[in-house]
Amino acid sequence: MPLPARKKRKLAVTPADDDENDWSGYSSDQDQDVHENQSRTEDESEVEEDSEILLGTIANENGREDEEEEDDEEDLLAEDDGSAEDFGINDELEDGFTTEDALGDDMEPVVQVEKKPDKPRNREVNGTQNLTLRGDSRNGNTRKDAASKGPEKRASISMYSAGRTRSNGLKLQIEELLDEIRPSHGEREIAAEQTLRFLKASIESIPETDPLPILEAEEQMMKSHHIRVPFPDPRPTEGTQYKLQYAKPTNLNVIGSYALKTRSALDEVVIDLMVEMPSSLFQEKDYLDYRYFYRRAYYLSCLAAGMLEASNGDLMLSFQYFHGNSLLPIVVVKPKNQNEGSDHSQPEYSIQVIPSAPNNLFPMSKTTPNKKCIRNDKEPTPFYNASLRLDIMILPYLKFVHSMSAKSDSFKDACLLGRIWLRQRGFGSSLSGGFGNFEWVTVMALLLQTDLPRGVTKLSPGFDGFQMFKATLQFLASRNLHKQPLWYQSEGFATPSYNDGPVLFDGIRGINILYKMTASSYRVFRHEARTSIKMFSDTKHDPFEASFIIRSDVPLLRYDAVVRFPPGNYIYERVYSILSRGLGDRMSLIHVDTSSRVGIVPQWSLESATPASHSNIYVQVGLMFNGSNVNRLVDHGPLAEEPDESAKFRQFWGDKAELRRFKDGSIRESLVWTGKGYASIPEQIIEHVVTRHLGAEVARGMSFRGSQYGRMVSGGEMQGTSSFQAAMLAFETLEKDIRALDGLPLEIRQIMATDCQLRFSSIDPPLHGLSKQMTTPTDVVIQFEGSGRWPDDLEAIQRVKIAFLLKLSSLISTSNSSIKTRLGLENAQQAHFNRSFLDVIYPTGMSFRIRIHHDREQHLLETQLKSPHLIQKDKEALGRALAHYKRTFLRLPAHTQAIQIACTRFPALSPTIRLAKKWFATHLLSPHLSEPLIELLVARTFLHPWPWEAPASAMPGLLRTLFFLSRWDWRHEPLLVDFSSRSSSSAATTSSSGSENPTMAAPSIDPATLATRFDAWRRIDPALHRVVLFVASSSGAPDGTEWTEFRPAKVVAARMTSLARAATERVLADGVDLVPERLFAHALREYDFVIRMREAVTQAGRRRKREKGGEGRFKNLEVQRGVDVDAVRFDPVGAFLGELEEVYGDAVVFFYDGYRGDVIAGLWSPHTARRKWKVHLDYSSMPVVGASEDAGEVDINKEAILGEIARLGGDMIEKIEINK
């Protein structure tokens, strides 16, 4: 067969990331549903959640455009853009032809089409990650420089724009997306349609066959054509009496999204060709016992034989289950070797040949969901019946949807938006998802009907595409079709007795549209719909990317934990039932699925047997935790006075159940779990119930992903802040002790925590492990009441602070001789900085570092800055002092309380922050990113989690943070972390003692104001020398530069992005097999040199020594040993790094692991490149020896600098490795 020459459809290839985005040395540039919690009734949850969804959704957009007069159907279709059935577009055909002209008289046309020129496209699909659009720089696409855009335009389209500007910006983004994905008619489509015409001619030329017994027909097919008939299980037996034959089809038609023009131009070209079998092949009772499906399978084999013979080897034919349904095999036709020499992993086009039957072949009353069509089954067969009815209703549904498309001009746009939304969340029409493009289009068409049941909101034909999409999503989110089935035009039929899944019953065609969805998959779908509706109602953040760009179906990002079962013949409903009952209200969502990706249905060759349905496929269970209940140690069962319920409880739990008396006097069956050990509580429960109900072998083959991340930090496996309770109690003790002192010159106004150890975010909690020696004191700020006796001189204020601290030290030591105090000085070289602190060390090992806050300092600094007589050097010094004052005494207390409140609201936030800090430290970024900055980056994942809900374990918390960093275009986008959102603004703003602290309020930041401030900074500092990351928060960093001014540099920000991208790629590549430790491996080859420190002086080595020293000691000896005061804030490697930065900071950029302290790496600054010699160079240099043209030029003397570093480090340095 002479096939048309295949022309590769060229999509605009997005350029790779700029070199500076990759780590190639130093560079100056960068490129639920509130879940049905079983502690409450489900009905209460539904009422609360539905009321939340209904507020501010469609009501915000109920202003519709005036409806114009509807044109005739032919006129509307003539105006359609592109061609769905334009199977013969070439230079010889005229405009305005129909599918009859292209395919012949026998193929019934559905749509009249008009030839349109192909539109150029610029798009790229990342099948495993995100949808990439033109102008999106997050995945490497080129974006116009921000300087080329006016600030007004940038502010108007900024993701932080608000109000009407945000709405208009969203509409523009939607329109651009639709322009990208609307189907066009290009080279791929022309080639596919030419192949389609050839297949039509081939099918029409297949000769009819005589009736043969079913097994004989199968044997002859194998002998004659080497094609194995894809009979469904159970296969026909020898006792089968009826015969099979082939007859010419009565109709061939193109169906599906290609015919309706609702396919996405980003997808592979897939054309569904329906071949209608004649009714003469069937008998009256063929709807029973698989007889219809046996006849259909044989007919499909005859079609495959005819097409294969006619193609003469130029086409590849294979079998595939239609949407994964083993009852409905189809033939997939592709050009042979089309992938050879192609840059695209997906085929250019494919044609699916789908047998069907006349829609009146069987009475609807015989195949409704409550009928039993398999005689050996005891219960009704709804899935079997729906599969049969859908197969014979293909053409009626096509006509029905097309009529609704003609009724509404925006119908196709809404279908395209729904298609993208479904794909980005991993939903498809296959059995593993159950809700795909067909279901979406059909639901929208049904909602456009005027005779819907009472209480169902109808769609208006006057809605635009986004309004129609959003209204459909709202219907799917707000109505629980499992508890409240929707029956459309089904009054004449008996209500089905089954209710295992959602029901949206189309009585006209006799099908439950959602028949492929299980209770598990429906809950996941509805959860995603509800999350999207909440996201659209969030007025402070642009929902576009989270809705249509980000791929959110990655298991490790979507779920809090993932359990994988070994391959086996599982009944998904049974697995779901067991886990749901066992985990109870600890989980807000349980999703049982296969490990294969949704929408990817395996294919097999024509001569092969049908694949086993469960071979080599793992059952994968995604878990979403209920953070408040997941770590509960004791489960309460039924009362002892309830014998029936108690018997059921013991039958399910076995010997784990025990009878206990509780404090309220009740005697109940109960379960007790351990919070210590390697396995988390959900792991213990799952292992127990699986072992009891599915077998020990299955339990041994399980793997649990999620708790390993929390265990990487001390106490992280127990979500929450319990590891820090000792520190918080010690802080309360300190506050009480200080307030109880007599003899202080002034009364204390407030005592504020400013340390990460008191906001639950230090990598190691205080006094963790066996060691009771605290080496890092917790920072505390004391503010005294106002007094006119404070001096008005900045230097004098610092001396008064020293006097106050000396008095405080004396009073504390006098009140309790076991408490040790130590006065210290700091910032000796920095003018007007805070100069003094007081260390207070308790015998328990807890230590605090106290500084005094005097609010008049700010006024004096600001007054001096306004003086016109200051020289530039003094202005810079005063500016640094003012910034230091605000950070230390204003921003840090507010930030600390905001993080404290957030960690209380989100139990997984604390372990996630600690894990993220460990990740930054492992990759040697600790000196460059402040701890508050890292905490804000992580808090954003919880406060603005879209397109997910807030994570409830450390695994998704960390991975989503890295995912965000990998996509964050910090050159052009500010980051706002709004603690006032999601009801956090109602949190009390008081200190631990209950006194009001007005500086700790968390006012909301106006996004438009933030965008304006960001644009101003980018105009002032276009080279990003001063502010690279612009991160603002409603508490602690309202200006956006508090934690990012001067640090990190562009090279460090680029390194951060590069590492986050590498980590995200690893997550996507490895999936649930990812080993968490791989994300924390050092990558040292890219640095110019690496300094390795001796273990004895590193933080990790000293921690290990202290813990080993405590092992085996007697308790009385441990108490007598006391606390080593000199060990407080003893960090020799950190001090060495500070000295290196002070001496060589102009020549070398240093990187350091702030947690382990065992490695210091360096990069030579590009400013040290070869240059002309001059006096007072900032680094050691040496003349270039060589040609005369090089005379007078010098190079940096790397050998001498490294030698000086080795001399300064002395015995602390183990070795220095030179990589470049």
Short mmCIF file of C-alpha atoms in Angstrom, two decimals, residues 45-350:
data_model
loop_
_atom_site.label_atom_id
_atom_site.label_comp_id
_atom_site.label_asym_id
_atom_site.label_seq_id
_atom_site.Cartn_x
_atom_site.Cartn_y
_atom_site.Cartn_z
CA SER A 45 -18.59 17.56 56.79
CA GLU A 46 -20.61 17.72 53.60
CA VAL A 47 -22.73 20.64 54.79
CA GLU A 48 -19.72 22.64 55.94
CA GLU A 49 -17.70 21.99 52.84
CA ASP A 50 -20.52 22.57 50.37
CA SER A 51 -21.29 25.93 51.94
CA GLU A 52 -17.62 26.86 51.62
CA ILE A 53 -17.50 25.88 47.97
CA LEU A 54 -20.68 27.70 47.03
CA LEU A 55 -19.41 30.99 48.41
CA GLY A 56 -17.69 33.19 45.89
CA THR A 57 -17.48 30.74 42.99
CA ILE A 58 -20.04 30.95 40.25
CA ALA A 59 -21.78 33.74 42.14
CA ASN A 60 -18.74 35.85 41.40
CA GLU A 61 -19.19 35.30 37.71
CA ASN A 62 -22.96 35.09 37.31
CA GLY A 63 -22.96 38.14 35.12
CA ARG A 64 -23.38 36.61 31.72
CA GLU A 65 -23.09 38.15 28.32
CA ASP A 66 -26.28 38.97 26.48
CA GLU A 67 -27.34 35.98 24.47
CA GLU A 68 -27.35 36.60 20.78
CA GLU A 69 -29.67 34.90 18.37
CA GLU A 70 -28.56 31.40 17.61
CA ASP A 71 -27.49 30.81 14.06
CA ASP A 72 -28.50 27.75 12.13
CA GLU A 73 -26.46 24.68 12.90
CA GLU A 74 -24.91 24.72 9.47
CA ASP A 75 -23.84 28.36 9.85
CA LEU A 76 -22.27 27.70 13.25
CA LEU A 77 -20.40 24.71 11.94
CA ALA A 78 -19.24 26.59 8.89
CA GLU A 79 -17.60 29.11 11.20
CA ASP A 80 -15.74 26.45 13.18
CA ASP A 81 -11.99 26.91 13.21
CA GLY A 82 -9.98 24.01 11.86
CA SER A 83 -11.27 20.70 10.63
CA ALA A 84 -12.33 17.65 12.54
CA GLU A 85 -13.42 15.48 9.68
CA ASP A 86 -11.39 17.21 6.98
CA PHE A 87 -9.91 13.93 5.80
CA GLY A 88 -8.99 15.05 2.31
CA ILE A 89 -7.61 18.52 2.57
CA ASN A 90 -5.10 19.05 -0.21
CA ASP A 91 -4.55 21.37 -3.12
CA GLU A 92 -7.00 19.51 -5.34
CA LEU A 93 -10.02 19.81 -3.03
CA GLU A 94 -12.21 22.85 -2.77
CA ASP A 95 -13.31 24.60 0.37
CA GLY A 96 -16.59 23.65 1.96
CA PHE A 97 -16.55 19.93 1.22
CA THR A 98 -17.95 17.39 3.66
CA THR A 99 -16.74 14.08 4.98
CA GLU A 100 -18.89 12.41 2.35
CA ASP A 101 -16.64 13.92 -0.30
CA ALA A 102 -13.53 12.63 1.40
CA LEU A 103 -14.62 9.20 2.55
CA GLY A 104 -17.40 8.21 0.22
CA ASP A 105 -21.14 7.81 0.49
CA ASP A 106 -21.09 5.01 3.03
CA MET A 107 -19.44 6.99 5.80
CA GLU A 108 -22.01 9.13 7.52
CA PRO A 109 -20.87 12.72 8.00
CA VAL A 110 -21.46 14.33 11.37
CA VAL A 111 -19.97 17.75 10.85
CA GLN A 112 -19.65 19.91 7.79
CA VAL A 113 -16.19 21.41 7.67
CA GLU A 114 -14.36 24.18 5.95
CA LYS A 115 -10.73 24.24 4.94
CA LYS A 116 -8.68 26.55 7.11
CA PRO A 117 -4.98 27.31 6.94
CA ASP A 118 -2.86 25.64 9.56
CA LYS A 119 -1.88 27.94 12.39
CA PRO A 120 1.68 27.98 13.67
CA ARG A 121 2.05 26.63 17.17
CA ASN A 122 4.66 27.01 19.81
CA ARG A 123 4.29 24.48 22.53
CA GLU A 124 5.92 21.61 24.30
CA VAL A 125 4.51 18.83 26.39
CA ASN A 126 6.37 17.44 29.32
CA GLY A 127 4.62 14.16 29.84
CA THR A 128 5.93 13.58 33.31
CA GLN A 129 5.88 17.01 34.76
CA ASN A 130 4.18 20.14 33.54
CA LEU A 131 2.41 21.66 30.60
CA THR A 132 4.74 24.20 29.02
CA LEU A 133 3.35 27.20 27.21
CA ARG A 134 4.93 29.89 25.12
CA GLY A 135 6.46 32.54 27.32
CA ASP A 136 6.72 30.34 30.41
CA SER A 137 10.27 30.42 31.71
CA ARG A 138 9.77 27.94 34.49
CA ASN A 139 10.71 24.96 32.37
CA GLY A 140 13.35 26.69 30.39
CA ASN A 141 11.36 28.74 27.89
CA THR A 142 12.70 32.13 26.99
CA ARG A 143 10.93 35.00 28.62
CA LYS A 144 11.32 38.61 27.61
CA ASP A 145 13.47 40.51 29.98
CA ALA A 146 11.52 42.29 32.64
CA ALA A 147 13.25 45.51 31.80
CA SER A 148 11.59 45.51 28.38
CA LYS A 149 8.14 45.61 29.99
CA GLY A 150 6.71 48.65 31.61
CA PRO A 151 6.05 48.37 35.33
CA GLU A 152 2.36 48.94 34.77
CA LYS A 153 2.11 45.97 32.42
CA ARG A 154 4.17 43.72 34.64
CA ALA A 155 2.08 44.64 37.64
CA SER A 156 -1.14 44.02 35.73
CA ILE A 157 -0.21 40.48 34.77
CA SER A 158 1.70 39.65 37.93
CA MET A 159 0.53 36.62 39.84
CA TYR A 160 0.22 38.94 42.80
CA SER A 161 -2.20 41.33 41.13
CA ALA A 162 -5.54 41.63 42.87
CA GLY A 163 -9.19 42.48 42.31
CA ARG A 164 -10.34 43.15 38.80
CA THR A 165 -6.79 43.18 37.51
CA ARG A 166 -6.39 39.59 38.67
CA SER A 167 -9.63 38.57 36.97
CA ASN A 168 -8.61 40.22 33.71
CA GLY A 169 -5.16 38.68 33.93
CA LEU A 170 -6.67 35.23 34.43
CA LYS A 171 -8.90 35.70 31.40
CA LEU A 172 -5.89 36.68 29.30
CA GLN A 173 -4.02 33.61 30.48
CA ILE A 174 -7.01 31.38 29.68
CA GLU A 175 -7.29 32.87 26.21
CA GLU A 176 -3.59 32.32 25.57
CA LEU A 177 -3.87 28.73 26.76
CA LEU A 178 -6.85 28.09 24.50
CA ASP A 179 -4.98 29.57 21.55
CA GLU A 180 -2.20 27.10 22.25
CA ILE A 181 -4.35 23.99 22.57
CA ARG A 182 -7.15 24.50 20.05
CA PRO A 183 -6.84 21.79 17.41
CA SER A 184 -5.39 22.71 14.06
CA HIS A 185 -5.23 20.88 10.77
CA GLY A 186 -1.60 20.36 9.87
CA GLU A 187 0.73 17.82 8.37
CA ARG A 188 0.11 15.15 10.98
CA GLU A 189 -3.64 15.42 10.56
CA ILE A 190 -3.40 15.25 6.77
CA ALA A 191 -1.22 12.13 6.95
CA ALA A 192 -3.56 10.52 9.48
CA GLU A 193 -6.63 11.24 7.35
CA GLN A 194 -5.02 9.75 4.24
CA THR A 195 -4.28 6.61 6.23
CA LEU A 196 -7.86 6.71 7.48
CA ARG A 197 -9.24 6.70 3.95
CA PHE A 198 -7.04 3.77 3.12
CA LEU A 199 -8.35 1.85 6.14
CA LYS A 200 -11.92 2.62 5.13
CA ALA A 201 -11.31 1.20 1.69
CA SER A 202 -9.56 -1.83 3.18
CA ILE A 203 -12.44 -2.56 5.56
CA GLU A 204 -15.02 -2.26 2.82
CA SER A 205 -13.11 -4.78 0.71
CA ILE A 206 -12.95 -7.49 3.38
CA PRO A 207 -14.97 -10.50 2.16
CA GLU A 208 -17.77 -11.95 4.22
CA THR A 209 -17.32 -15.36 5.86
CA ASP A 210 -19.57 -18.30 6.51
CA PRO A 211 -20.81 -19.07 10.03
CA LEU A 212 -18.40 -21.27 12.00
CA PRO A 213 -18.49 -22.70 15.51
CA ILE A 214 -16.76 -20.34 17.86
CA LEU A 215 -13.64 -22.44 18.58
CA GLU A 216 -13.30 -23.46 14.95
CA ALA A 217 -13.53 -19.82 13.89
CA GLU A 218 -10.77 -18.94 16.35
CA GLU A 219 -8.55 -21.77 15.11
CA GLN A 220 -9.04 -20.81 11.47
CA MET A 221 -8.20 -17.16 12.23
CA MET A 222 -4.94 -18.24 13.80
CA LYS A 223 -4.00 -20.56 10.93
CA SER A 224 -4.97 -18.24 8.11
CA HIS A 225 -3.85 -14.87 9.43
CA HIS A 226 -1.77 -15.63 12.55
CA ILE A 227 -4.16 -13.54 14.61
CA ARG A 228 -5.36 -14.66 17.99
CA VAL A 229 -8.95 -13.62 18.69
CA PRO A 230 -8.93 -11.36 21.81
CA PHE A 231 -11.79 -13.11 23.62
CA PRO A 232 -12.46 -11.68 27.09
CA ASP A 233 -12.21 -13.81 30.21
CA PRO A 234 -13.82 -16.22 30.74
CA ARG A 235 -13.05 -17.52 27.26
CA PRO A 236 -15.72 -19.49 25.36
CA THR A 237 -15.79 -23.23 26.05
CA GLU A 238 -16.24 -26.22 23.81
CA GLY A 239 -19.90 -26.47 24.77
CA THR A 240 -20.69 -23.12 23.16
CA GLN A 241 -23.38 -23.76 20.50
CA TYR A 242 -23.68 -20.48 18.56
CA LYS A 243 -21.55 -19.62 15.53
CA LEU A 244 -19.48 -16.60 14.50
CA GLN A 245 -19.15 -14.91 11.14
CA TYR A 246 -18.10 -11.69 9.46
CA ALA A 247 -20.34 -9.41 7.38
CA LYS A 248 -19.71 -6.03 5.86
CA PRO A 249 -20.25 -3.15 8.28
CA THR A 250 -23.35 -1.04 7.96
CA ASN A 251 -21.61 2.18 8.83
CA LEU A 252 -18.15 3.65 9.38
CA ASN A 253 -17.77 6.95 11.17
CA VAL A 254 -15.18 9.05 12.90
CA ILE A 255 -16.08 9.61 16.54
CA GLY A 256 -14.55 11.03 19.66
CA SER A 257 -12.68 14.27 20.27
CA TYR A 258 -11.27 14.39 16.74
CA ALA A 259 -14.77 14.50 15.29
CA LEU A 260 -16.01 17.00 17.88
CA LYS A 261 -12.88 19.19 17.61
CA THR A 262 -12.35 18.98 21.36
CA ARG A 263 -8.92 17.34 21.29
CA SER A 264 -5.89 19.29 22.40
CA ALA A 265 -3.33 20.30 19.82
CA LEU A 266 -0.67 19.35 22.39
CA ASP A 267 -1.73 15.71 22.31
CA GLU A 268 -0.88 12.98 19.91
CA VAL A 269 -3.27 12.83 16.96
CA VAL A 270 -5.63 9.97 17.77
CA ILE A 271 -8.60 9.27 15.49
CA ASP A 272 -11.36 6.94 16.62
CA LEU A 273 -12.92 5.04 13.73
CA MET A 274 -16.20 3.36 14.62
CA VAL A 275 -17.14 0.32 12.57
CA GLU A 276 -20.79 -0.61 13.07
CA MET A 277 -21.48 -4.33 12.88
CA PRO A 278 -24.70 -5.36 11.14
CA SER A 279 -27.54 -6.49 13.37
CA SER A 280 -27.87 -9.68 11.32
CA LEU A 281 -24.82 -11.08 13.11
CA PHE A 282 -26.54 -11.08 16.50
CA GLN A 283 -29.28 -13.02 18.21
CA GLU A 284 -31.88 -11.83 20.67
CA LYS A 285 -30.10 -13.21 23.75
CA ASP A 286 -26.61 -12.13 22.85
CA TYR A 287 -26.53 -9.60 25.67
CA LEU A 288 -26.20 -12.57 28.07
CA ASP A 289 -23.07 -14.42 29.18
CA TYR A 290 -20.47 -12.52 27.10
CA ARG A 291 -22.00 -13.60 23.80
CA TYR A 292 -22.01 -10.08 22.42
CA PHE A 293 -18.39 -9.57 23.41
CA TYR A 294 -17.32 -12.88 21.84
CA ARG A 295 -18.92 -11.89 18.54
CA ARG A 296 -17.38 -8.46 18.77
CA ALA A 297 -13.89 -9.88 19.41
CA TYR A 298 -14.12 -12.16 16.38
CA TYR A 299 -15.39 -9.32 14.19
CA LEU A 300 -12.45 -7.19 15.37
CA SER A 301 -10.03 -9.97 14.40
CA CYS A 302 -11.52 -10.08 10.91
CA LEU A 303 -11.08 -6.33 10.60
CA ALA A 304 -7.46 -6.62 11.77
CA ALA A 305 -6.80 -9.41 9.25
CA GLY A 306 -8.21 -7.41 6.37
CA MET A 307 -6.35 -4.21 7.25
CA LEU A 308 -3.08 -6.07 7.87
CA GLU A 309 -3.29 -7.83 4.51
CA ALA A 310 -4.10 -4.63 2.64
CA SER A 311 -1.34 -2.60 4.30
CA ASN A 312 1.35 -4.89 2.91
CA GLY A 313 3.50 -4.33 5.99
CA ASP A 314 3.40 -0.50 5.91
CA LEU A 315 1.21 -0.27 9.00
CA MET A 316 1.67 -1.53 12.54
CA LEU A 317 -1.45 -3.13 14.02
CA SER A 318 -1.89 -4.16 17.62
CA PHE A 319 -4.66 -4.95 20.05
CA GLN A 320 -5.50 -2.78 23.03
CA TYR A 321 -8.26 -2.69 25.60
CA PHE A 322 -10.48 0.33 25.04
CA HIS A 323 -9.92 2.49 28.15
CA GLY A 324 -8.45 -0.57 29.85
CA ASN A 325 -11.76 -2.48 29.70
CA SER A 326 -10.98 -6.12 28.94
CA LEU A 327 -14.48 -6.62 27.52
CA LEU A 328 -13.81 -4.09 24.73
CA PRO A 329 -10.64 -4.76 22.74
CA ILE A 330 -9.84 -2.50 19.79
CA VAL A 331 -7.22 -2.35 17.03
CA VAL A 332 -4.64 0.42 17.11
CA VAL A 333 -3.12 1.34 13.73
CA LYS A 334 0.10 3.33 13.44
CA PRO A 335 2.57 4.03 10.65
CA LYS A 336 5.40 1.56 10.75
CA ASN A 337 8.69 2.74 12.31
CA GLN A 338 7.34 6.23 12.72
CA ASN A 339 9.50 6.81 15.75
CA GLU A 340 12.79 6.17 13.99
CA GLY A 341 14.78 9.33 13.62
CA SER A 342 12.21 11.32 15.55
CA ASP A 343 12.90 13.50 18.53
CA HIS A 344 9.47 12.74 19.99
CA SER A 345 8.90 9.69 22.12
CA GLN A 346 5.17 9.65 21.34
CA PRO A 347 3.86 8.47 17.95
CA GLU A 348 2.90 11.13 15.46
CA TYR A 349 -0.60 9.73 15.04
CA SER A 350 -2.64 6.61 15.57
#
